[in-house]
Short mmCIF file of N, CA and C in Angstrom, two decimals:
data_model
loop_
_atom_site.label_atom_id
_atom_site.label_comp_id
_atom_site.label_asym_id
_atom_site.label_seq_id
_atom_site.Cartn_x
_atom_site.Cartn_y
_atom_site.Cartn_z
N UNK A 1 115.50 95.13 74.58
CA UNK A 1 114.18 94.81 75.09
C UNK A 1 114.28 94.34 76.53
N UNK A 2 113.34 94.75 77.34
CA UNK A 2 113.27 94.35 78.75
C UNK A 2 111.89 93.76 79.01
N UNK A 3 111.87 92.62 79.64
CA UNK A 3 110.62 92.00 80.06
C UNK A 3 110.50 92.13 81.57
N UNK A 4 109.35 92.53 82.03
CA UNK A 4 109.11 92.75 83.45
C UNK A 4 107.95 91.88 83.91
N UNK A 5 108.13 91.23 85.04
CA UNK A 5 107.08 90.37 85.59
C UNK A 5 106.90 90.70 87.07
N UNK A 6 105.70 91.17 87.41
CA UNK A 6 105.38 91.48 88.80
C UNK A 6 104.79 90.26 89.49
N UNK A 7 104.96 90.24 90.79
CA UNK A 7 104.33 89.20 91.62
C UNK A 7 104.18 89.75 93.03
N UNK A 8 103.42 89.01 93.85
CA UNK A 8 103.29 89.38 95.24
C UNK A 8 101.98 90.03 95.61
N UNK A 9 101.13 90.28 94.63
CA UNK A 9 99.84 90.87 94.95
C UNK A 9 98.93 89.88 95.66
N UNK A 10 97.82 90.40 96.14
CA UNK A 10 96.87 89.53 96.82
C UNK A 10 95.86 90.32 97.60
N UNK A 11 95.15 89.62 98.47
CA UNK A 11 94.13 90.21 99.32
C UNK A 11 94.68 90.36 100.73
N UNK A 12 94.54 91.53 101.29
CA UNK A 12 95.05 91.80 102.63
C UNK A 12 94.08 92.72 103.35
N UNK A 13 94.02 92.60 104.66
CA UNK A 13 93.17 93.47 105.45
C UNK A 13 93.83 94.84 105.63
N UNK A 14 92.99 95.83 105.83
CA UNK A 14 93.51 97.17 106.10
C UNK A 14 94.48 97.12 107.29
N UNK A 15 95.58 97.84 107.13
CA UNK A 15 96.62 97.84 108.14
C UNK A 15 97.70 96.80 107.91
N UNK A 16 97.45 95.91 106.99
CA UNK A 16 98.41 94.85 106.69
C UNK A 16 99.50 95.30 105.73
N UNK A 17 100.32 94.33 105.35
CA UNK A 17 101.47 94.60 104.49
C UNK A 17 101.54 93.61 103.34
N UNK A 18 102.14 94.05 102.27
CA UNK A 18 102.48 93.19 101.13
C UNK A 18 103.79 93.67 100.56
N UNK A 19 104.51 92.76 99.94
CA UNK A 19 105.71 93.15 99.21
C UNK A 19 105.58 92.66 97.77
N UNK A 20 105.61 93.59 96.86
CA UNK A 20 105.57 93.26 95.45
C UNK A 20 106.99 93.16 94.92
N UNK A 21 107.16 92.25 93.98
CA UNK A 21 108.44 92.09 93.31
C UNK A 21 108.25 92.29 91.81
N UNK A 22 109.28 92.76 91.18
CA UNK A 22 109.28 92.93 89.74
C UNK A 22 110.62 92.43 89.24
N UNK A 23 110.58 91.33 88.50
CA UNK A 23 111.80 90.73 87.99
C UNK A 23 111.96 91.10 86.52
N UNK A 24 113.15 91.53 86.18
CA UNK A 24 113.43 91.96 84.82
C UNK A 24 114.33 90.96 84.11
N UNK A 25 114.11 90.81 82.83
CA UNK A 25 114.99 89.99 82.01
C UNK A 25 115.23 90.75 80.71
N UNK A 26 116.27 90.37 80.05
CA UNK A 26 116.58 91.04 78.81
C UNK A 26 117.82 91.89 78.94
N UNK A 27 117.71 93.15 78.53
CA UNK A 27 118.86 94.03 78.54
C UNK A 27 119.24 94.43 79.97
N UNK A 28 120.32 95.09 80.12
CA UNK A 28 120.92 95.37 81.42
C UNK A 28 119.95 96.10 82.33
N UNK A 29 119.49 95.40 83.34
CA UNK A 29 118.52 95.95 84.27
C UNK A 29 119.08 97.13 85.04
N UNK A 30 120.34 97.03 85.41
CA UNK A 30 120.92 98.04 86.29
C UNK A 30 121.05 99.40 85.64
N UNK A 31 120.83 99.50 84.36
CA UNK A 31 120.95 100.79 83.70
C UNK A 31 119.62 101.54 83.65
N UNK A 32 118.56 100.93 84.17
CA UNK A 32 117.23 101.52 84.06
C UNK A 32 116.73 102.06 85.40
N UNK A 33 116.13 103.23 85.34
CA UNK A 33 115.33 103.69 86.46
C UNK A 33 114.02 102.90 86.44
N UNK A 34 113.49 102.64 87.62
CA UNK A 34 112.28 101.83 87.73
C UNK A 34 111.19 102.63 88.43
N UNK A 35 109.99 102.45 87.94
CA UNK A 35 108.85 103.10 88.56
C UNK A 35 107.78 102.08 88.91
N UNK A 36 107.00 102.41 89.92
CA UNK A 36 105.80 101.64 90.25
C UNK A 36 104.60 102.56 90.03
N UNK A 37 103.61 102.01 89.38
CA UNK A 37 102.37 102.72 89.12
C UNK A 37 101.21 101.84 89.57
N UNK A 38 100.05 102.46 89.69
CA UNK A 38 98.87 101.68 90.01
C UNK A 38 97.66 102.27 89.30
N UNK A 39 96.68 101.39 89.09
CA UNK A 39 95.45 101.84 88.46
C UNK A 39 94.28 101.14 89.13
N UNK A 40 93.42 101.94 89.72
CA UNK A 40 92.21 101.43 90.35
C UNK A 40 91.07 101.46 89.33
N UNK A 41 90.05 100.65 89.53
CA UNK A 41 88.93 100.62 88.60
C UNK A 41 88.30 102.00 88.43
N UNK A 42 88.15 102.41 87.18
CA UNK A 42 87.52 103.69 86.89
C UNK A 42 88.41 104.90 87.10
N UNK A 43 89.66 104.66 87.43
CA UNK A 43 90.58 105.77 87.68
C UNK A 43 91.77 105.71 86.73
N UNK A 44 92.44 106.83 86.61
CA UNK A 44 93.62 106.87 85.77
C UNK A 44 94.80 106.22 86.49
N UNK A 45 95.73 105.77 85.70
CA UNK A 45 96.96 105.23 86.26
C UNK A 45 97.72 106.34 86.98
N UNK A 46 98.28 106.01 88.14
CA UNK A 46 99.00 107.02 88.90
C UNK A 46 100.36 106.51 89.34
N UNK A 47 101.27 107.45 89.46
CA UNK A 47 102.62 107.16 89.93
C UNK A 47 102.58 106.83 91.41
N UNK A 48 103.25 105.76 91.79
CA UNK A 48 103.38 105.38 93.19
C UNK A 48 104.74 105.77 93.73
N UNK A 49 105.77 105.41 92.99
CA UNK A 49 107.12 105.74 93.40
C UNK A 49 108.12 105.27 92.37
N UNK A 50 109.38 105.68 92.57
CA UNK A 50 110.42 105.30 91.64
C UNK A 50 111.76 105.22 92.32
N UNK A 51 112.69 104.57 91.63
CA UNK A 51 114.04 104.41 92.17
C UNK A 51 115.03 104.55 91.04
N UNK A 52 116.14 105.21 91.33
CA UNK A 52 117.18 105.40 90.32
C UNK A 52 117.85 104.09 89.97
N UNK A 53 118.63 104.12 88.90
CA UNK A 53 119.26 102.88 88.45
C UNK A 53 120.21 102.31 89.51
N UNK A 54 120.83 103.19 90.28
CA UNK A 54 121.78 102.74 91.29
C UNK A 54 121.11 102.39 92.62
N UNK A 55 119.87 102.84 92.76
CA UNK A 55 119.17 102.61 94.02
C UNK A 55 119.47 103.63 95.09
N UNK A 56 120.20 104.69 94.73
CA UNK A 56 120.61 105.65 95.76
C UNK A 56 119.56 106.73 96.02
N UNK A 57 118.52 106.73 95.24
CA UNK A 57 117.48 107.74 95.44
C UNK A 57 116.12 107.17 95.08
N UNK A 58 115.15 107.52 95.92
CA UNK A 58 113.77 107.09 95.67
C UNK A 58 112.85 108.31 95.75
N UNK A 59 111.70 108.18 95.17
CA UNK A 59 110.68 109.22 95.26
C UNK A 59 109.33 108.55 95.35
N UNK A 60 108.39 109.24 96.00
CA UNK A 60 107.09 108.64 96.26
C UNK A 60 105.97 109.65 96.07
N UNK A 61 104.82 109.13 95.72
CA UNK A 61 103.62 109.96 95.72
C UNK A 61 103.26 110.29 97.16
N UNK A 62 102.66 111.44 97.35
CA UNK A 62 102.29 111.86 98.70
C UNK A 62 101.37 110.85 99.37
N UNK A 63 100.54 110.21 98.58
CA UNK A 63 99.54 109.29 99.14
C UNK A 63 100.15 108.04 99.76
N UNK A 64 101.39 107.73 99.42
CA UNK A 64 102.02 106.52 99.95
C UNK A 64 103.27 106.81 100.76
N UNK A 65 103.69 108.06 100.78
CA UNK A 65 104.92 108.41 101.47
C UNK A 65 104.83 108.03 102.94
N UNK A 66 105.87 107.38 103.42
CA UNK A 66 105.90 106.94 104.81
C UNK A 66 105.32 105.56 105.03
N UNK A 67 104.62 105.05 104.02
CA UNK A 67 104.02 103.71 104.13
C UNK A 67 104.65 102.72 103.15
N UNK A 68 105.05 103.20 101.99
CA UNK A 68 105.63 102.34 100.95
C UNK A 68 107.12 102.62 100.83
N UNK A 69 107.86 101.56 100.51
CA UNK A 69 109.30 101.68 100.30
C UNK A 69 109.70 100.90 99.06
N UNK A 70 110.46 101.55 98.21
CA UNK A 70 110.98 100.91 97.00
C UNK A 70 112.46 100.61 97.19
N UNK A 71 112.85 99.44 96.76
CA UNK A 71 114.26 99.06 96.79
C UNK A 71 114.55 98.21 95.57
N UNK A 72 115.81 97.98 95.32
CA UNK A 72 116.18 97.15 94.18
C UNK A 72 117.43 96.36 94.49
N UNK A 73 117.54 95.21 93.83
CA UNK A 73 118.71 94.37 93.92
C UNK A 73 119.15 94.10 92.49
N UNK A 74 120.14 94.84 92.05
CA UNK A 74 120.55 94.71 90.65
C UNK A 74 121.19 93.36 90.35
N UNK A 75 121.73 92.72 91.35
CA UNK A 75 122.31 91.39 91.15
C UNK A 75 121.22 90.36 90.85
N UNK A 76 120.01 90.65 91.32
CA UNK A 76 118.89 89.73 91.10
C UNK A 76 117.92 90.27 90.06
N UNK A 77 118.26 91.40 89.45
CA UNK A 77 117.39 92.00 88.45
C UNK A 77 115.98 92.22 88.98
N UNK A 78 115.89 92.66 90.20
CA UNK A 78 114.59 92.75 90.86
C UNK A 78 114.43 94.10 91.56
N UNK A 79 113.23 94.63 91.45
CA UNK A 79 112.85 95.82 92.22
C UNK A 79 111.66 95.43 93.09
N UNK A 80 111.61 96.02 94.27
CA UNK A 80 110.60 95.66 95.24
C UNK A 80 109.75 96.89 95.62
N UNK A 81 108.52 96.61 96.00
CA UNK A 81 107.66 97.64 96.57
C UNK A 81 107.10 97.07 97.87
N UNK A 82 107.64 97.54 98.98
CA UNK A 82 107.15 97.13 100.29
C UNK A 82 106.02 98.07 100.68
N UNK A 83 104.86 97.50 100.94
CA UNK A 83 103.68 98.30 101.24
C UNK A 83 103.20 97.95 102.65
N UNK A 84 103.25 98.94 103.51
CA UNK A 84 102.81 98.78 104.90
C UNK A 84 101.60 99.66 105.18
N UNK A 85 100.93 99.37 106.26
CA UNK A 85 99.76 100.16 106.68
C UNK A 85 98.80 100.36 105.51
N UNK A 86 98.49 99.29 104.85
CA UNK A 86 97.65 99.38 103.66
C UNK A 86 96.25 99.86 103.99
N UNK A 87 95.69 100.59 103.04
CA UNK A 87 94.35 101.15 103.18
C UNK A 87 93.48 100.64 102.03
N UNK A 88 92.18 100.63 102.21
CA UNK A 88 91.31 100.20 101.11
C UNK A 88 91.54 101.01 99.83
N UNK A 89 91.90 102.27 99.96
CA UNK A 89 92.13 103.09 98.77
C UNK A 89 93.42 102.73 98.04
N UNK A 90 94.21 101.83 98.60
CA UNK A 90 95.40 101.32 97.89
C UNK A 90 95.03 100.19 96.93
N UNK A 91 93.80 99.76 96.95
CA UNK A 91 93.36 98.70 96.06
C UNK A 91 93.51 99.12 94.60
N UNK A 92 94.24 98.32 93.84
CA UNK A 92 94.53 98.66 92.45
C UNK A 92 95.34 97.53 91.83
N UNK A 93 95.50 97.61 90.52
CA UNK A 93 96.50 96.80 89.84
C UNK A 93 97.81 97.60 89.85
N UNK A 94 98.85 96.94 90.31
CA UNK A 94 100.15 97.60 90.43
C UNK A 94 101.06 97.14 89.30
N UNK A 95 101.73 98.11 88.70
CA UNK A 95 102.62 97.84 87.58
C UNK A 95 104.02 98.37 87.87
N UNK A 96 105.01 97.63 87.42
CA UNK A 96 106.35 98.19 87.41
C UNK A 96 106.69 98.57 85.98
N UNK A 97 107.60 99.53 85.87
CA UNK A 97 107.97 100.05 84.56
C UNK A 97 109.44 100.45 84.58
N UNK A 98 110.06 100.43 83.43
CA UNK A 98 111.49 100.73 83.31
C UNK A 98 111.71 101.79 82.23
N UNK A 99 112.70 102.64 82.50
CA UNK A 99 113.09 103.63 81.51
C UNK A 99 114.56 103.96 81.68
N UNK A 100 115.19 104.40 80.61
CA UNK A 100 116.55 104.90 80.68
C UNK A 100 116.50 106.31 81.27
N UNK A 101 117.55 106.67 81.99
CA UNK A 101 117.61 108.02 82.53
C UNK A 101 117.02 108.10 83.92
N UNK A 102 116.46 109.26 84.24
CA UNK A 102 115.96 109.51 85.58
C UNK A 102 114.59 108.92 85.81
N UNK A 103 114.23 108.84 87.07
CA UNK A 103 112.86 108.47 87.42
C UNK A 103 111.91 109.53 86.87
N UNK A 104 110.83 109.08 86.27
CA UNK A 104 109.83 109.99 85.73
C UNK A 104 108.50 109.73 86.44
N UNK A 105 107.68 110.76 86.48
CA UNK A 105 106.41 110.66 87.19
C UNK A 105 105.24 110.36 86.26
N UNK A 106 105.49 110.46 84.96
CA UNK A 106 104.45 110.21 83.96
C UNK A 106 104.65 108.86 83.32
N UNK A 107 103.59 108.12 83.21
CA UNK A 107 103.71 106.78 82.67
C UNK A 107 104.22 106.73 81.25
N UNK A 108 103.89 107.74 80.46
CA UNK A 108 104.28 107.71 79.05
C UNK A 108 105.80 107.80 78.88
N UNK A 109 106.50 108.20 79.93
CA UNK A 109 107.96 108.31 79.85
C UNK A 109 108.66 106.97 79.96
N UNK A 110 107.93 105.94 80.32
CA UNK A 110 108.53 104.63 80.51
C UNK A 110 108.43 103.79 79.25
N UNK A 111 109.47 103.01 79.03
CA UNK A 111 109.57 102.23 77.80
C UNK A 111 109.02 100.82 77.95
N UNK A 112 109.12 100.27 79.13
CA UNK A 112 108.76 98.87 79.34
C UNK A 112 107.84 98.75 80.55
N UNK A 113 106.88 97.84 80.43
CA UNK A 113 105.88 97.64 81.47
C UNK A 113 105.67 96.16 81.74
N UNK A 114 105.37 95.87 83.01
CA UNK A 114 104.94 94.53 83.34
C UNK A 114 103.45 94.38 83.11
N UNK A 115 102.95 93.18 83.41
CA UNK A 115 101.54 92.89 83.15
C UNK A 115 100.64 93.30 84.31
N UNK A 116 101.24 93.60 85.45
CA UNK A 116 100.49 94.06 86.60
C UNK A 116 100.14 92.93 87.57
N UNK A 117 99.96 93.32 88.82
CA UNK A 117 99.53 92.39 89.84
C UNK A 117 98.47 93.07 90.70
N UNK A 118 97.41 92.34 91.02
CA UNK A 118 96.29 92.91 91.73
C UNK A 118 96.55 92.96 93.23
N UNK A 119 96.29 94.11 93.81
CA UNK A 119 96.33 94.28 95.26
C UNK A 119 94.94 94.71 95.71
N UNK A 120 94.38 93.96 96.64
CA UNK A 120 93.07 94.29 97.16
C UNK A 120 93.16 94.40 98.68
N UNK A 121 92.73 95.55 99.20
CA UNK A 121 92.79 95.79 100.63
C UNK A 121 91.35 95.89 101.14
N UNK A 122 91.01 94.99 102.03
CA UNK A 122 89.66 94.96 102.59
C UNK A 122 89.59 95.79 103.86
N UNK A 123 88.43 96.39 104.09
CA UNK A 123 88.26 97.23 105.28
C UNK A 123 87.77 96.42 106.47
#
């Protein structure tokens, strides 16, 4: 079992930055690929990006590519989502998720989820 807890959300003006953290506890964190997802009101949950268990490869949705960066520190059981040049359309609840194997783009492929953290970007 893996427990995930996100933090770092908040209210920021357009063009600003936030860094989200996701701390894992439980089974070996370093063996899991990690994904970040988001869900805006009235919209489906969408993939934001992911990182391999080793941290040597990342992938991003086109909507955030070049603005968001995912990293991880396996010694701290933590994965990060650095969000720069934020836009109002980035407003959503952000979730981290863990799965064995490769990064997946579909939420149903993930075994463990955090409770989410709200990000609100004002125009």
